[in-house]
Amino acid sequence: MANDASTSPGETRGADFIRQIVNDDRSSGRWQGQVVTRFPPEPNGYLHLGHAYASLLSYGIARENAGRFNLRFDDTNPSREEQEYVDAIRADLRWLGLDWEGREFYASDYFEQLYAWAEALVRAGKAFVCGLTAEELRSYRGTLTEPGRNSPDRDRSPDENLALLRGMRAGDHAPGSLTLRARIDMAAPNLNLRDPVMYRILDATHHRTGDAWHIYPSYDWAHGQSDAIEGVTHSLCSLEFEDHRPLYDWFVEALGIHHPRQIEFARFNLSHAVMSKRKVRRLVDEGHVSGWDDPRMLTLAGMRRRGYTPEAIAAFCADVGVSKRDKVIELARLEHFQRQHLNAIASRRMAVLDPLRVVITNWPSGQVDHLPAVNNPEAPEAGSREVPFTGELWIERDDFMEDPPRKFFRLAPGREVRLRYAFFITCDEVVKDADGRVVELRCRYDPATRGGDAPDGRKVKATLHWVSAAEALRAEVRLYDRLFVSEQPEEGGADFLDGLNPDSLELRPNAWLEPALADARPGDPIQFERLGYFAVDPESRPEALRFNRVVGLRDGWSRGKGQPD
RNA sequence: UGGGGGUUAGUCUAACGGUUAGGACAGCGGACUUUGAAUCCGCCGGUCUGGGUUCGAAUCCCAGACCCCCAGCCA
């Protein structure tokens, strides 16, 4: 997690531009050196990798500066927000490792205060009730190049406005019939300043306040004031709110309340993926994925299910850095950090995904040997386990070729290879079925090579993973790959769904696992040797084991295969 | 053709007028290897363009190009 020592107060070199600002503010004594940040998700969907980045950034900056970090649900639009999402967001953030120390707030906590402030602005002549319809409002707003026009209601008296506003609150007016607008400048080049809407009348039940309110604050009216109430010092948000900062500042100034500093950063896109809420929702709604937690999704729920670890996500987010330029991060980068973390902690196990039978012809009938196998070569303290070896085994079908090309050095007729942790075997005979398909290999083992070394010093070119047939556990293994073949599915005119990867999920329903995998639980970091990192799916049951591939091992063999040599 | 941002290798990022423009990821090559993994070593490759200031410019100035965001009673 972020514990960047290079960002102590006054120190700016090496720090990103936001941390430099925070450091400068601390050393200049602004806000008495306090640092308070917040993460303000709207509970209208599931969190994804981009939210992880944003939340970790605000959380990290608070921690590095011995400050506070608040979680605040931005629940100002009851028509699309639900408790289900609040619960999911909370769970995701906890899983990520964020600790808001009980400071879990809601914009709706502040509805009463916001309303009182609205009346104050009305009294001060800085807000008015407007009777323009939505369509009229749009036309009065002007365009990017032409100024807007004042609302006919703009100069209504404060008393009348107050009466109307109270009526709005009381439910005396139909949804859409009136709005409360800030009285700023209809000729402002920044459209956000053209008398923006503060309150709209909504006929909806709020997930927390129920039917207590008929009016709901807009984002602009709620956000800065919520920050102010919480004493937020540095309010971090993404670039599209840069245009809103003058309005953010205008409101807190007009109210004369605590004035947080809004700082905007660029979010990122991941290659071969979509991040926008709208598109992610469409994947779910149209059934292109199994749900919000489909392991192919970059939702935190999906990534958790897939087997991604919060540590890897945090390392990835820290590495992406903070800037204001558009960025598309290569998926390989995420995978790198995931491999790096799992390599250090994953238990090595053997699993055969696409099995080919091997009979050891000279193995003493009925005998079972138990061979010690290292759990994690990167962590000797993880110890070892024993794997059973018998005369009938499964190996990976890919690990045998009847007529191998030059650089294939796994098993082939007449060739000797090592079975990991076990013995050298030599392939004597290939058994085929009526269709010519290889169904069994008959091999001879060398008893002197027990453990995997030949006393005579002879070498083999390959080491294969294997599982003893009698003791093996059957499982379904799911191989996940990028959801999109196109690098940037969101770009270009074509429908982003055209870029869907038809092979993003490959089932291996007949996999065989070594017995030690019987008690693996969801969340346990596991490497299937030579294949990749895998995780137990939450829906896995003892009688129907199910594993998900998090990410494959780097594979120099298959990478080089397509290249001319 | 209004306003607000942005532009350093394929990707992300560092540089704070003085570095042979650094690092990571990707790619390529090699060493090692009981995971074709990991590890180690090496290579490839960059300052948007054009002027100017300066002994010296990615950095400062001028002009231009290109990209992103904004016309919800969404956030």
Tab-separated table of C-alpha atoms in Angstrom, chain A residues 151-414:
chain	number	residue	atom	x	y	z
A	151	SER	CA	-34.961	33.569	-17.050
A	152	PRO	CA	-38.160	35.644	-16.928
A	153	ASP	CA	-38.228	34.733	-13.212
A	154	ARG	CA	-34.698	35.879	-12.509
A	155	ASP	CA	-35.704	39.111	-10.788
A	156	ARG	CA	-38.517	37.786	-8.684
A	157	SER	CA	-38.331	39.117	-5.140
A	158	PRO	CA	-36.595	37.131	-2.425
A	159	ASP	CA	-39.861	36.835	-0.506
A	160	GLU	CA	-41.684	35.356	-3.456
A	161	ASN	CA	-38.784	33.047	-4.163
A	162	LEU	CA	-38.764	31.912	-0.565
A	163	ALA	CA	-42.461	31.140	-0.635
A	164	LEU	CA	-42.058	29.216	-3.859
A	165	LEU	CA	-39.039	27.307	-2.577
A	166	ARG	CA	-40.936	26.303	0.537
A	167	GLY	CA	-43.771	25.188	-1.652
A	168	MET	CA	-41.362	23.104	-3.673
A	169	ARG	CA	-40.107	21.465	-0.541
A	170	ALA	CA	-43.628	20.863	0.702
A	171	GLY	CA	-44.581	19.069	-2.473
A	172	ASP	CA	-46.984	21.723	-3.716
A	173	HIS	CA	-45.537	21.670	-7.203
A	174	ALA	CA	-45.335	19.031	-9.872
A	175	PRO	CA	-42.012	17.408	-10.703
A	176	GLY	CA	-40.285	19.425	-13.372
A	177	SER	CA	-42.445	22.489	-12.946
A	178	LEU	CA	-39.954	24.563	-10.958
A	179	THR	CA	-36.267	24.617	-10.150
A	180	LEU	CA	-34.139	26.636	-7.795
A	181	ARG	CA	-31.285	28.234	-9.676
A	182	ALA	CA	-28.216	30.117	-8.590
A	183	ARG	CA	-28.215	33.688	-9.851
A	184	ILE	CA	-24.812	34.042	-11.448
A	185	ASP	CA	-24.305	35.068	-15.079
A	186	MET	CA	-26.158	33.876	-18.152
A	187	ALA	CA	-23.414	35.317	-20.351
A	188	ALA	CA	-20.592	33.423	-18.661
A	189	PRO	CA	-18.397	31.591	-21.168
A	190	ASN	CA	-18.368	28.703	-18.727
A	191	LEU	CA	-21.784	27.116	-19.128
A	192	ASN	CA	-21.763	25.893	-15.560
A	193	LEU	CA	-22.055	29.460	-14.380
A	194	ARG	CA	-25.189	30.247	-16.407
A	195	ASP	CA	-27.570	30.178	-13.454
A	196	PRO	CA	-27.142	26.480	-12.701
A	197	VAL	CA	-29.902	24.405	-11.178
A	198	MET	CA	-29.565	23.812	-7.443
A	199	TYR	CA	-32.784	21.939	-6.730
A	200	ARG	CA	-35.158	19.980	-8.879
A	201	ILE	CA	-38.497	18.496	-7.903
A	202	LEU	CA	-38.397	14.729	-8.033
A	203	ASP	CA	-41.174	12.310	-7.341
A	204	ALA	CA	-39.093	9.426	-6.102
A	205	THR	CA	-38.440	7.512	-2.921
A	206	HIS	CA	-34.919	7.946	-1.617
A	207	HIS	CA	-33.122	4.883	-0.298
A	208	ARG	CA	-32.386	6.654	2.968
A	209	THR	CA	-34.701	9.616	3.381
A	210	GLY	CA	-37.730	7.841	1.970
A	211	ASP	CA	-40.463	10.297	0.987
A	212	ALA	CA	-39.372	13.093	3.282
A	213	TRP	CA	-38.188	15.260	0.404
A	214	HIS	CA	-39.767	16.402	-2.796
A	215	ILE	CA	-36.745	18.354	-3.902
A	216	TYR	CA	-33.241	17.035	-4.362
A	217	PRO	CA	-29.990	18.962	-4.698
A	218	SER	CA	-27.994	18.804	-7.881
A	219	TYR	CA	-24.428	17.542	-7.836
A	220	ASP	CA	-22.995	21.039	-7.980
A	221	TRP	CA	-25.107	22.292	-5.146
A	222	ALA	CA	-24.464	19.283	-2.936
A	223	HIS	CA	-20.873	18.392	-3.523
A	224	GLY	CA	-18.807	21.342	-2.411
A	225	GLN	CA	-21.048	22.021	0.544
A	226	SER	CA	-20.803	18.402	1.640
A	227	ASP	CA	-17.031	18.712	1.431
A	228	ALA	CA	-17.211	21.905	3.450
A	229	ILE	CA	-19.359	20.327	6.148
A	230	GLU	CA	-16.866	17.515	6.525
A	231	GLY	CA	-13.926	19.886	6.654
A	232	VAL	CA	-12.432	18.361	3.540
A	233	THR	CA	-9.275	20.198	2.551
A	234	HIS	CA	-8.390	18.546	-0.747
A	235	SER	CA	-11.322	17.427	-2.826
A	236	LEU	CA	-9.961	15.231	-5.585
A	237	CYS	CA	-12.016	14.461	-8.628
A	238	SER	CA	-11.584	13.641	-12.272
A	239	LEU	CA	-10.896	16.061	-15.092
A	240	GLU	CA	-14.432	16.531	-16.346
A	241	PHE	CA	-15.180	18.520	-13.201
A	242	GLU	CA	-12.528	21.098	-13.937
A	243	ASP	CA	-15.208	23.279	-15.520
A	244	HIS	CA	-17.244	22.978	-12.360
A	245	ARG	CA	-14.555	24.303	-10.070
A	246	PRO	CA	-15.551	27.973	-10.537
A	247	LEU	CA	-19.053	27.014	-9.474
A	248	TYR	CA	-17.752	24.915	-6.592
A	249	ASP	CA	-15.800	27.964	-5.450
A	250	TRP	CA	-18.723	30.331	-6.049
A	251	PHE	CA	-21.067	28.414	-3.758
A	252	VAL	CA	-18.733	28.117	-0.779
A	253	GLU	CA	-17.735	31.760	-1.177
A	254	ALA	CA	-21.338	32.905	-1.420
A	255	LEU	CA	-22.094	30.956	1.734
A	256	GLY	CA	-18.945	32.071	3.514
A	257	ILE	CA	-18.168	28.562	4.689
A	258	HIS	CA	-15.053	26.381	4.792
A	259	HIS	CA	-13.490	26.411	1.366
A	260	PRO	CA	-11.902	23.090	0.308
A	261	ARG	CA	-9.589	22.959	-2.670
A	262	GLN	CA	-10.811	20.936	-5.605
A	263	ILE	CA	-8.052	19.298	-7.622
A	264	GLU	CA	-8.704	17.364	-10.787
A	265	PHE	CA	-6.771	14.419	-12.153
A	266	ALA	CA	-7.120	12.304	-15.284
A	267	ARG	CA	-8.698	8.932	-15.008
A	268	PHE	CA	-7.442	6.124	-17.185
A	269	ASN	CA	-8.743	3.537	-19.563
A	270	LEU	CA	-7.427	0.023	-19.747
A	271	SER	CA	-6.721	-1.512	-23.104
A	272	HIS	CA	-8.988	-4.354	-24.222
A	273	ALA	CA	-11.625	-3.257	-21.734
A	274	VAL	CA	-14.408	-0.787	-21.137
A	275	MET	CA	-14.679	1.256	-17.994
A	276	SER	CA	-17.547	3.654	-18.547
A	277	LYS	CA	-20.516	2.915	-16.355
A	278	ARG	CA	-22.917	3.028	-19.255
A	279	LYS	CA	-21.053	0.424	-21.252
A	280	VAL	CA	-20.382	-1.821	-18.301
A	281	ARG	CA	-24.057	-1.726	-17.480
A	282	ARG	CA	-24.887	-2.670	-21.025
A	283	LEU	CA	-22.610	-5.709	-20.868
A	284	VAL	CA	-24.542	-6.833	-17.819
A	285	ASP	CA	-28.028	-5.941	-19.030
A	286	GLU	CA	-27.599	-7.545	-22.435
A	287	GLY	CA	-26.121	-10.691	-20.998
A	288	HIS	CA	-22.681	-10.487	-22.564
A	289	VAL	CA	-21.340	-11.330	-19.138
A	290	SER	CA	-22.891	-13.239	-16.279
A	291	GLY	CA	-23.322	-10.200	-14.031
A	292	TRP	CA	-21.546	-7.374	-12.237
A	293	ASP	CA	-19.165	-9.892	-10.758
A	294	ASP	CA	-18.357	-11.769	-13.939
A	295	PRO	CA	-14.639	-12.531	-13.619
A	296	ARG	CA	-13.980	-10.911	-16.966
A	297	MET	CA	-15.225	-7.565	-15.715
A	298	LEU	CA	-13.028	-4.879	-14.254
A	299	THR	CA	-15.536	-4.311	-11.497
A	300	LEU	CA	-13.917	-4.905	-8.142
A	301	ALA	CA	-16.508	-7.610	-7.546
A	302	GLY	CA	-15.507	-9.285	-10.790
A	303	MET	CA	-11.808	-8.947	-10.136
A	304	ARG	CA	-12.190	-10.338	-6.639
A	305	ARG	CA	-14.058	-13.317	-7.995
A	306	ARG	CA	-11.495	-13.813	-10.717
A	307	GLY	CA	-8.799	-13.953	-8.056
A	308	TYR	CA	-7.158	-10.562	-8.360
A	309	THR	CA	-5.635	-9.418	-5.092
A	310	PRO	CA	-6.123	-5.988	-3.517
A	311	GLU	CA	-2.370	-5.683	-3.081
A	312	ALA	CA	-1.802	-6.090	-6.801
A	313	ILE	CA	-4.538	-3.597	-7.600
A	314	ALA	CA	-3.017	-1.074	-5.216
A	315	ALA	CA	0.463	-1.588	-6.661
A	316	PHE	CA	-0.913	-1.162	-10.151
A	317	CYS	CA	-2.777	2.021	-9.248
A	318	ALA	CA	0.281	3.493	-7.568
A	319	ASP	CA	2.367	2.693	-10.614
A	320	VAL	CA	-0.051	4.337	-13.027
A	321	GLY	CA	0.796	7.648	-11.444
A	322	VAL	CA	-1.156	10.873	-11.310
A	323	SER	CA	-1.358	13.313	-14.182
A	324	LYS	CA	-3.809	15.201	-16.350
A	325	ARG	CA	-3.229	13.538	-19.687
A	326	ASP	CA	-5.500	11.045	-21.363
A	327	LYS	CA	-4.187	7.580	-20.801
A	328	VAL	CA	-4.814	4.065	-21.906
A	329	ILE	CA	-2.922	1.647	-19.728
A	330	GLU	CA	-1.990	-1.628	-21.301
A	331	LEU	CA	-3.741	-4.572	-19.747
A	332	ALA	CA	-0.336	-6.266	-19.590
A	333	ARG	CA	0.642	-3.817	-16.908
A	334	LEU	CA	-2.198	-4.894	-14.637
A	335	GLU	CA	-1.302	-8.499	-15.309
A	336	HIS	CA	2.313	-7.802	-14.469
A	337	PHE	CA	1.465	-6.524	-11.020
A	338	GLN	CA	-0.881	-9.418	-10.439
A	339	ARG	CA	1.759	-11.971	-11.401
A	340	GLN	CA	4.329	-10.199	-9.299
A	341	HIS	CA	2.191	-10.415	-6.186
A	342	LEU	CA	0.924	-13.922	-6.738
A	343	ASN	CA	4.391	-15.186	-7.595
A	344	ALA	CA	5.467	-14.202	-4.123
A	345	ILE	CA	2.567	-15.713	-2.208
A	346	ALA	CA	0.816	-18.382	-4.266
A	347	SER	CA	0.897	-22.037	-3.281
A	348	ARG	CA	2.156	-24.141	-6.151
A	349	ARG	CA	-0.092	-27.018	-7.064
A	350	MET	CA	-0.382	-29.346	-10.014
A	351	ALA	CA	-3.468	-29.492	-12.177
A	352	VAL	CA	-4.037	-30.986	-15.592
A	353	LEU	CA	-6.570	-29.034	-17.573
A	354	ASP	CA	-6.785	-31.069	-20.756
A	355	PRO	CA	-5.841	-34.584	-19.674
A	356	LEU	CA	-3.980	-37.269	-21.576
A	357	ARG	CA	-3.584	-40.672	-19.941
A	358	VAL	CA	-0.095	-41.963	-19.201
A	359	VAL	CA	0.472	-45.550	-18.092
A	360	ILE	CA	3.805	-46.316	-16.463
A	361	THR	CA	4.417	-49.794	-17.779
A	362	ASN	CA	7.116	-50.755	-15.325
A	363	TRP	CA	5.446	-49.345	-12.224
A	364	PRO	CA	4.812	-51.990	-9.548
A	365	SER	CA	1.130	-52.756	-9.730
A	366	GLY	CA	-0.949	-51.154	-6.993
A	367	GLN	CA	1.943	-49.234	-5.482
A	368	VAL	CA	1.561	-45.618	-4.402
A	369	ASP	CA	4.567	-43.401	-3.801
A	370	HIS	CA	4.318	-40.117	-1.938
A	371	LEU	CA	6.663	-37.446	-3.206
A	372	PRO	CA	7.499	-34.220	-1.429
A	373	ALA	CA	6.724	-31.103	-3.427
A	374	VAL	CA	7.718	-27.544	-2.541
A	375	ASN	CA	4.771	-25.267	-1.864
A	376	ASN	CA	6.417	-22.039	-2.935
A	377	PRO	CA	10.001	-21.715	-4.093
A	378	GLU	CA	9.773	-17.969	-3.445
A	379	ALA	CA	8.853	-18.571	0.181
A	380	PRO	CA	10.697	-21.528	1.719
A	381	GLU	CA	8.770	-21.068	4.962
A	382	ALA	CA	5.644	-22.193	3.107
A	383	GLY	CA	7.040	-25.728	3.416
A	384	SER	CA	6.086	-28.668	1.298
A	385	ARG	CA	3.392	-31.250	0.782
A	386	GLU	CA	3.285	-34.765	-0.575
A	387	VAL	CA	1.796	-35.717	-3.902
A	388	PRO	CA	0.820	-39.303	-4.701
A	389	PHE	CA	2.405	-41.038	-7.677
A	390	THR	CA	1.052	-44.220	-9.232
A	391	GLY	CA	1.228	-46.186	-12.448
A	392	GLU	CA	-1.574	-44.264	-14.074
A	393	LEU	CA	-1.288	-40.538	-14.513
A	394	TRP	CA	-2.718	-37.566	-16.319
A	395	ILE	CA	-0.513	-35.152	-18.167
A	396	GLU	CA	-1.402	-32.128	-20.250
A	397	ARG	CA	-2.345	-33.027	-23.806
A	398	ASP	CA	-0.298	-30.024	-24.997
A	399	ASP	CA	2.787	-31.545	-23.439
A	400	PHE	CA	2.930	-34.346	-25.964
A	401	MET	CA	3.470	-34.219	-29.701
A	402	GLU	CA	3.785	-37.255	-31.871
A	403	ASP	CA	5.785	-35.383	-34.458
A	404	PRO	CA	7.315	-32.424	-32.643
A	405	PRO	CA	8.859	-29.412	-34.363
A	406	ARG	CA	12.492	-28.487	-33.648
A	407	LYS	CA	11.980	-26.327	-30.601
A	408	PHE	CA	9.332	-28.414	-28.866
A	409	PHE	CA	11.145	-30.168	-26.080
A	410	ARG	CA	8.370	-31.764	-24.124
A	411	LEU	CA	7.260	-35.399	-24.469
A	412	ALA	CA	7.391	-37.239	-27.790
A	413	PRO	CA	7.817	-40.846	-28.870
A	414	GLY	CA	11.136	-42.179	-27.608
